[in-house]
Amino acid sequence: MRAAVVRTFGGPEAVEIVETEVPEPGARQVRIKVAAATLNPVDAGVRGGFFGGAGKQIGFGWDVAGTVDATGVATAWSAGDEVVALDPGMVRPLGTHAEYVVVDTDAVAKAPATVDAVHAATLPLNALTAEQALDLLELAQGQSLLVTGAAGAVGGFAIQLAVARGLSVTALAREGDEELVRSLGAAHFASGTAEAGAFDGVLDAANLGEAALEWVRDGGAYVGVRPGGHPESVRDIRTTAVSVTADGARLSKLATLVDEGVLTLRVADTYPLAAAAKAHARLEEGGVRGRLVLIP
């Protein structure tokens, strides 16, 4: 099979398409024939060596949508099942940017029935990150939440999931994104900055860090999306960062929310797997609204 990898860190030109053996599922694993896999900013970090692994072959991709192709023992999935999954990991020989991928059975969920595989592939990483970040904030119905980077993939899901939890959401984004974030359910909009101490919590999808603490009330909560990168606590604000984990049961609920119209899946563009380097170059240009998706 073909897979997109990096063996020498660098820019988009460092992305290689290699031929490699089709992986075999072990116990409590399934093999998925990839129909679509999303390119995320974490992949650019992998390509640039941000997570280490010098001298190794490192695969790209965490999200996948496709069809179960083979199973190991002790799994409830069957060949032919249409699924989505999160396959997390920074430094491993292969990721989901390939023609086949093996994942743990507990990471898999039935694909949303109302969208195609290209759109379904944008769900796992970013929606699970938003959902798990909201869990860490521990906000109650009626409390106020500021979402930074609200027009991005994590931020957009965070708005919709927070509204579904009964939170009052303010979206912080560029001026030109106001219509978008309001369409996702944000009750209020801010550009550049927000009112100091006005929010019970901040979900910092823009990785603003310490600067975002100014907007949290005393004793409030801050959650970032860069593991280990959250600022130190001030004014009794709880600070932490989400480190997304695979969770098939939670992913299944998120897929249901897609089918119910609660979650919006946004695709910016698609690329064949062979043009993975071009997709990386587009991501590096910035300003992408929605996700870039690779199709083997």
Coordinates of C-alpha atoms in Angstrom, one line a residue:
M1 CA 0.0 0.0 0.0
R2 CA 1.0 3.7 -0.2
A3 CA 1.4 5.9 2.8
A4 CA 2.5 9.5 3.4
V5 CA 5.5 9.8 5.7
V6 CA 8.4 12.1 6.6
R7 CA 12.0 10.8 7.0
T8 CA 13.9 14.1 7.0
F9 CA 12.2 17.0 8.8
G10 CA 11.4 20.1 6.8
G11 CA 8.7 22.0 4.9
P12 CA 5.9 20.5 2.7
E13 CA 8.6 19.2 0.3
A14 CA 9.7 16.7 3.0
V15 CA 6.5 14.7 2.7
E16 CA 7.1 11.4 0.9
I17 CA 4.7 8.8 -0.5
V18 CA 6.2 5.4 0.1
E19 CA 5.2 1.8 -0.6
T20 CA 4.9 -0.4 2.5
E21 CA 3.3 -3.6 3.7
V22 CA -0.4 -3.6 4.5
P23 CA -0.6 -3.8 8.3
E24 CA -2.3 -6.8 10.0
P25 CA -4.7 -6.3 12.9
G26 CA -3.9 -8.0 16.2
A27 CA -6.2 -8.8 19.1
R28 CA -8.8 -6.1 19.8
Q29 CA -7.8 -4.3 16.6
V30 CA -9.4 -3.6 13.2
R31 CA -8.0 -2.8 9.8
I32 CA -9.7 0.1 8.0
K33 CA -9.6 0.6 4.3
V34 CA -9.2 4.4 4.2
A35 CA -11.7 6.4 2.3
A36 CA -10.6 9.7 3.6
A37 CA -8.2 11.1 6.2
T38 CA -7.9 14.6 7.5
L39 CA -4.7 16.8 7.5
N40 CA -4.4 18.7 10.8
P41 CA -1.9 21.3 12.2
V42 CA -0.4 18.5 14.3
D43 CA 0.8 16.9 11.1
A44 CA 2.7 20.0 10.2
G45 CA 4.3 19.8 13.7
V46 CA 5.3 16.2 13.0
R47 CA 6.8 17.1 9.6
G48 CA 8.8 19.9 11.2
G49 CA 10.3 17.7 14.0
F50 CA 8.4 19.4 16.8
F51 CA 7.7 16.1 18.4
G52 CA 11.0 14.5 17.8
G53 CA 11.8 11.2 16.0
A54 CA 14.8 12.3 14.0
G55 CA 16.2 9.6 11.8
K56 CA 12.9 7.6 11.9
Q57 CA 10.1 7.2 9.3
I58 CA 7.1 8.9 10.8
G59 CA 3.6 8.6 9.4
F60 CA 1.0 11.4 9.2
G61 CA -2.7 11.4 10.2
W62 CA -4.9 10.9 13.2
D63 CA -8.4 11.0 11.6
V64 CA -9.9 8.3 9.4
A65 CA -13.1 7.4 7.8
G66 CA -13.5 4.2 5.8
T67 CA -14.6 0.6 5.8
V68 CA -13.5 -2.2 8.1
D69 CA -11.5 -4.5 6.0
A70 CA -10.2 -7.1 8.5
T71 CA -10.4 -7.8 12.3
G72 CA -8.4 -9.4 15.0
V73 CA -10.0 -11.5 17.7
A74 CA -12.2 -9.9 20.4
T75 CA -13.8 -7.1 18.4
A76 CA -17.5 -6.3 17.8
W77 CA -16.7 -4.9 14.3
S78 CA -17.2 -6.8 11.1
A79 CA -15.8 -6.5 7.6
G80 CA -17.9 -4.0 5.6
D81 CA -18.8 -1.7 8.6
E82 CA -18.5 2.0 7.7
V83 CA -16.6 3.6 10.5
V84 CA -14.7 6.6 11.8
A85 CA -11.8 6.4 14.2
L86 CA -9.1 8.4 16.0
D87 CA -5.6 6.9 15.7
P88 CA -3.5 9.2 18.0
G89 CA 0.3 9.2 18.1
M90 CA 3.1 11.6 17.4
V91 CA 6.0 9.4 16.3
R92 CA 5.0 6.1 14.7
P93 CA 6.0 4.6 11.3
L94 CA 2.5 4.9 9.8
G95 CA -0.6 7.0 10.4
T96 CA -4.0 7.3 8.8
H97 CA -2.6 9.0 5.6
A98 CA -2.4 5.7 3.9
E99 CA -4.5 3.2 2.0
Y100 CA -5.0 1.0 5.1
V101 CA -4.7 1.6 8.8
V102 CA -4.9 -0.6 11.9
V103 CA -6.6 0.9 15.0
D104 CA -7.7 -0.4 18.4
T105 CA -11.3 -1.5 18.4
D106 CA -12.2 0.9 21.2
A107 CA -11.2 3.8 19.1
V108 CA -13.8 3.1 16.4
A109 CA -17.3 4.3 15.9
K110 CA -20.0 3.9 13.3
A111 CA -19.7 6.6 10.7
P112 CA -22.4 9.3 10.6
A113 CA -25.1 8.2 8.2
T114 CA -26.0 11.6 6.8
V115 CA -22.6 12.7 5.4
D116 CA -20.0 11.2 3.0
A117 CA -16.6 9.8 4.1
V118 CA -14.8 13.0 3.3
H119 CA -16.8 15.0 5.7
A120 CA -16.9 12.2 8.3
A121 CA -13.1 12.2 8.4
T122 CA -13.1 15.7 9.8
L123 CA -14.9 14.6 13.0
P124 CA -12.7 12.4 15.3
L125 CA -9.7 14.5 16.3
N126 CA -11.2 18.0 16.4
A127 CA -14.6 17.1 17.9
L128 CA -13.1 14.8 20.5
T129 CA -10.6 17.5 21.4
A130 CA -13.4 20.0 21.9
E131 CA -15.6 17.6 23.8
Q132 CA -12.8 16.5 26.2
A133 CA -11.7 20.1 26.7
L134 CA -15.3 21.1 27.7
D135 CA -15.2 18.2 30.2
L136 CA -12.1 19.6 31.8
L137 CA -13.7 23.1 32.1
E138 CA -16.5 21.6 34.2
L139 CA -18.9 24.5 33.5
A140 CA -22.5 24.3 34.4
Q141 CA -25.5 25.1 32.3
G142 CA -25.9 28.9 32.0
Q143 CA -22.3 29.7 32.7
S144 CA -20.3 31.8 30.3
L145 CA -17.6 30.5 27.9
L146 CA -15.1 32.3 25.7
V147 CA -13.8 30.2 22.8
T148 CA -10.6 31.6 21.2
G149 CA -9.8 30.5 17.6
A150 CA -13.5 30.1 17.3
A151 CA -13.5 29.9 13.5
G152 CA -11.1 26.9 13.4
A153 CA -12.0 23.3 13.5
V154 CA -11.7 22.7 17.3
G155 CA -13.2 26.1 18.0
G156 CA -16.1 25.5 15.7
F157 CA -17.0 22.2 17.4
A158 CA -16.4 23.8 20.8
I159 CA -19.1 26.4 20.1
Q160 CA -21.7 23.9 19.0
L161 CA -21.0 21.4 21.8
A162 CA -21.0 24.2 24.4
V163 CA -24.3 25.5 23.2
A164 CA -25.7 22.0 23.3
R165 CA -24.6 21.9 27.0
G166 CA -26.5 25.1 27.7
L167 CA -23.5 27.4 28.0
S168 CA -23.5 31.1 26.9
V169 CA -20.8 31.2 24.3
T170 CA -18.7 34.2 23.1
A171 CA -16.6 33.5 20.0
L172 CA -13.2 35.3 19.7
A173 CA -12.2 35.3 16.0
R174 CA -11.1 37.5 13.1
E175 CA -13.5 40.3 12.1
G176 CA -14.4 38.5 8.9
D177 CA -15.4 35.3 10.7
E178 CA -18.3 36.8 12.7
E179 CA -21.0 35.5 10.4
L180 CA -19.5 32.0 10.5
V181 CA -19.1 31.7 14.3
R182 CA -22.6 33.1 14.9
S183 CA -24.0 30.5 12.4
L184 CA -22.4 27.9 14.6
G185 CA -24.4 29.1 17.6
A186 CA -22.2 31.7 19.3
A187 CA -24.4 34.2 21.1
H188 CA -21.7 36.9 21.3
F189 CA -18.7 37.8 19.2
A190 CA -15.4 39.5 19.9
S191 CA -12.4 40.3 17.7
G192 CA -8.9 41.0 18.9
T193 CA -9.7 41.1 22.6
A194 CA -12.6 40.5 25.1
E195 CA -13.8 41.9 28.4
A196 CA -11.4 41.3 31.3
G197 CA -12.7 38.9 33.9
A198 CA -16.0 38.4 32.2
F199 CA -16.1 34.6 31.6
D200 CA -16.5 31.6 33.8
G201 CA -14.2 29.7 31.4
V202 CA -12.0 30.0 28.4
L203 CA -11.4 27.2 25.8
D204 CA -8.2 28.5 24.2
A205 CA -8.2 26.9 20.8
A206 CA -6.0 29.7 19.4
N207 CA -3.2 28.8 21.9
L208 CA -3.0 32.4 23.2
G209 CA -1.8 31.1 26.6
E210 CA -1.2 33.5 29.4
A211 CA -2.9 36.4 27.6
A212 CA -6.2 34.6 27.6
L213 CA -6.3 34.4 31.4
E214 CA -7.1 38.1 31.5
W215 CA -10.6 37.3 30.3
V216 CA -11.4 34.6 33.0
R217 CA -13.0 35.6 36.2
D218 CA -11.3 34.9 39.6
G219 CA -11.7 31.2 40.4
G220 CA -12.7 30.4 36.8
A221 CA -11.2 27.8 34.4
Y222 CA -8.9 27.8 31.5
V223 CA -8.2 24.8 29.1
G224 CA -5.7 25.0 26.3
V225 CA -5.3 22.6 23.4
R226 CA -1.6 22.2 23.4
P227 CA -0.7 19.3 25.9
G228 CA 1.6 20.6 28.6
G229 CA 1.4 24.2 27.2
H230 CA -1.1 25.8 29.6
P231 CA -0.1 28.9 31.6
E232 CA 0.5 29.0 35.3
S233 CA -2.6 29.7 37.5
V234 CA -3.3 33.2 38.6
R235 CA -6.3 34.5 40.6
D236 CA -7.3 30.9 41.6
I237 CA -8.0 30.1 37.9
R238 CA -7.8 26.4 37.2
T239 CA -5.5 26.0 34.2
T240 CA -4.9 22.8 32.2
A241 CA -4.7 21.5 28.7
V242 CA -6.5 18.7 26.9
S243 CA -4.5 15.8 25.6
V244 CA -7.0 14.1 23.3
T245 CA -7.5 10.4 23.8
A246 CA -9.3 7.8 21.5
D247 CA -12.8 7.1 22.8
G248 CA -15.0 5.1 20.5
A249 CA -18.1 5.4 22.7
R250 CA -17.8 9.2 22.9
L251 CA -17.0 9.4 19.1
S252 CA -20.2 7.4 18.5
K253 CA -22.2 10.1 20.4
L254 CA -20.5 12.8 18.4
A255 CA -21.4 11.0 15.1
T256 CA -25.0 10.9 16.3
L257 CA -24.9 14.7 16.9
V258 CA -23.8 15.1 13.3
D259 CA -26.8 13.1 12.1
E260 CA -29.1 15.2 14.4
G261 CA -27.7 18.4 12.8
V262 CA -26.0 19.6 16.1
L263 CA -22.5 19.4 14.7
T264 CA -21.4 20.9 11.3
L265 CA -18.6 19.2 9.4
R266 CA -16.5 21.6 7.3
V267 CA -14.3 20.6 4.4
A268 CA -12.1 23.2 2.8
D269 CA -10.6 21.1 0.0
T270 CA -9.7 17.6 -0.9
Y271 CA -6.4 16.2 -2.3
P272 CA -5.4 12.7 -3.6
L273 CA -3.0 10.9 -1.2
A274 CA -0.3 11.3 -3.9
A275 CA -0.6 15.1 -3.6
A276 CA -0.1 15.1 0.2
A277 CA 2.8 17.6 -0.1
K278 CA 0.5 20.0 -1.9
A279 CA -2.0 19.7 1.0
H280 CA 0.7 20.5 3.5
A281 CA 1.7 23.5 1.5
R282 CA -1.9 24.8 1.5
L283 CA -2.2 24.2 5.2
E284 CA 1.0 26.2 5.8
E285 CA -0.4 29.2 3.9
G286 CA -2.9 29.6 6.7
G287 CA -6.5 31.0 6.6
V288 CA -8.1 27.6 5.9
R289 CA -11.7 27.4 7.1
G290 CA -12.6 23.8 7.4
R291 CA -10.3 20.9 7.0
L292 CA -8.1 19.6 4.1
V293 CA -8.8 15.9 3.4
L294 CA -6.7 13.3 1.7
I295 CA -8.3 10.6 -0.4
P296 CA -6.3 7.5 -1.3

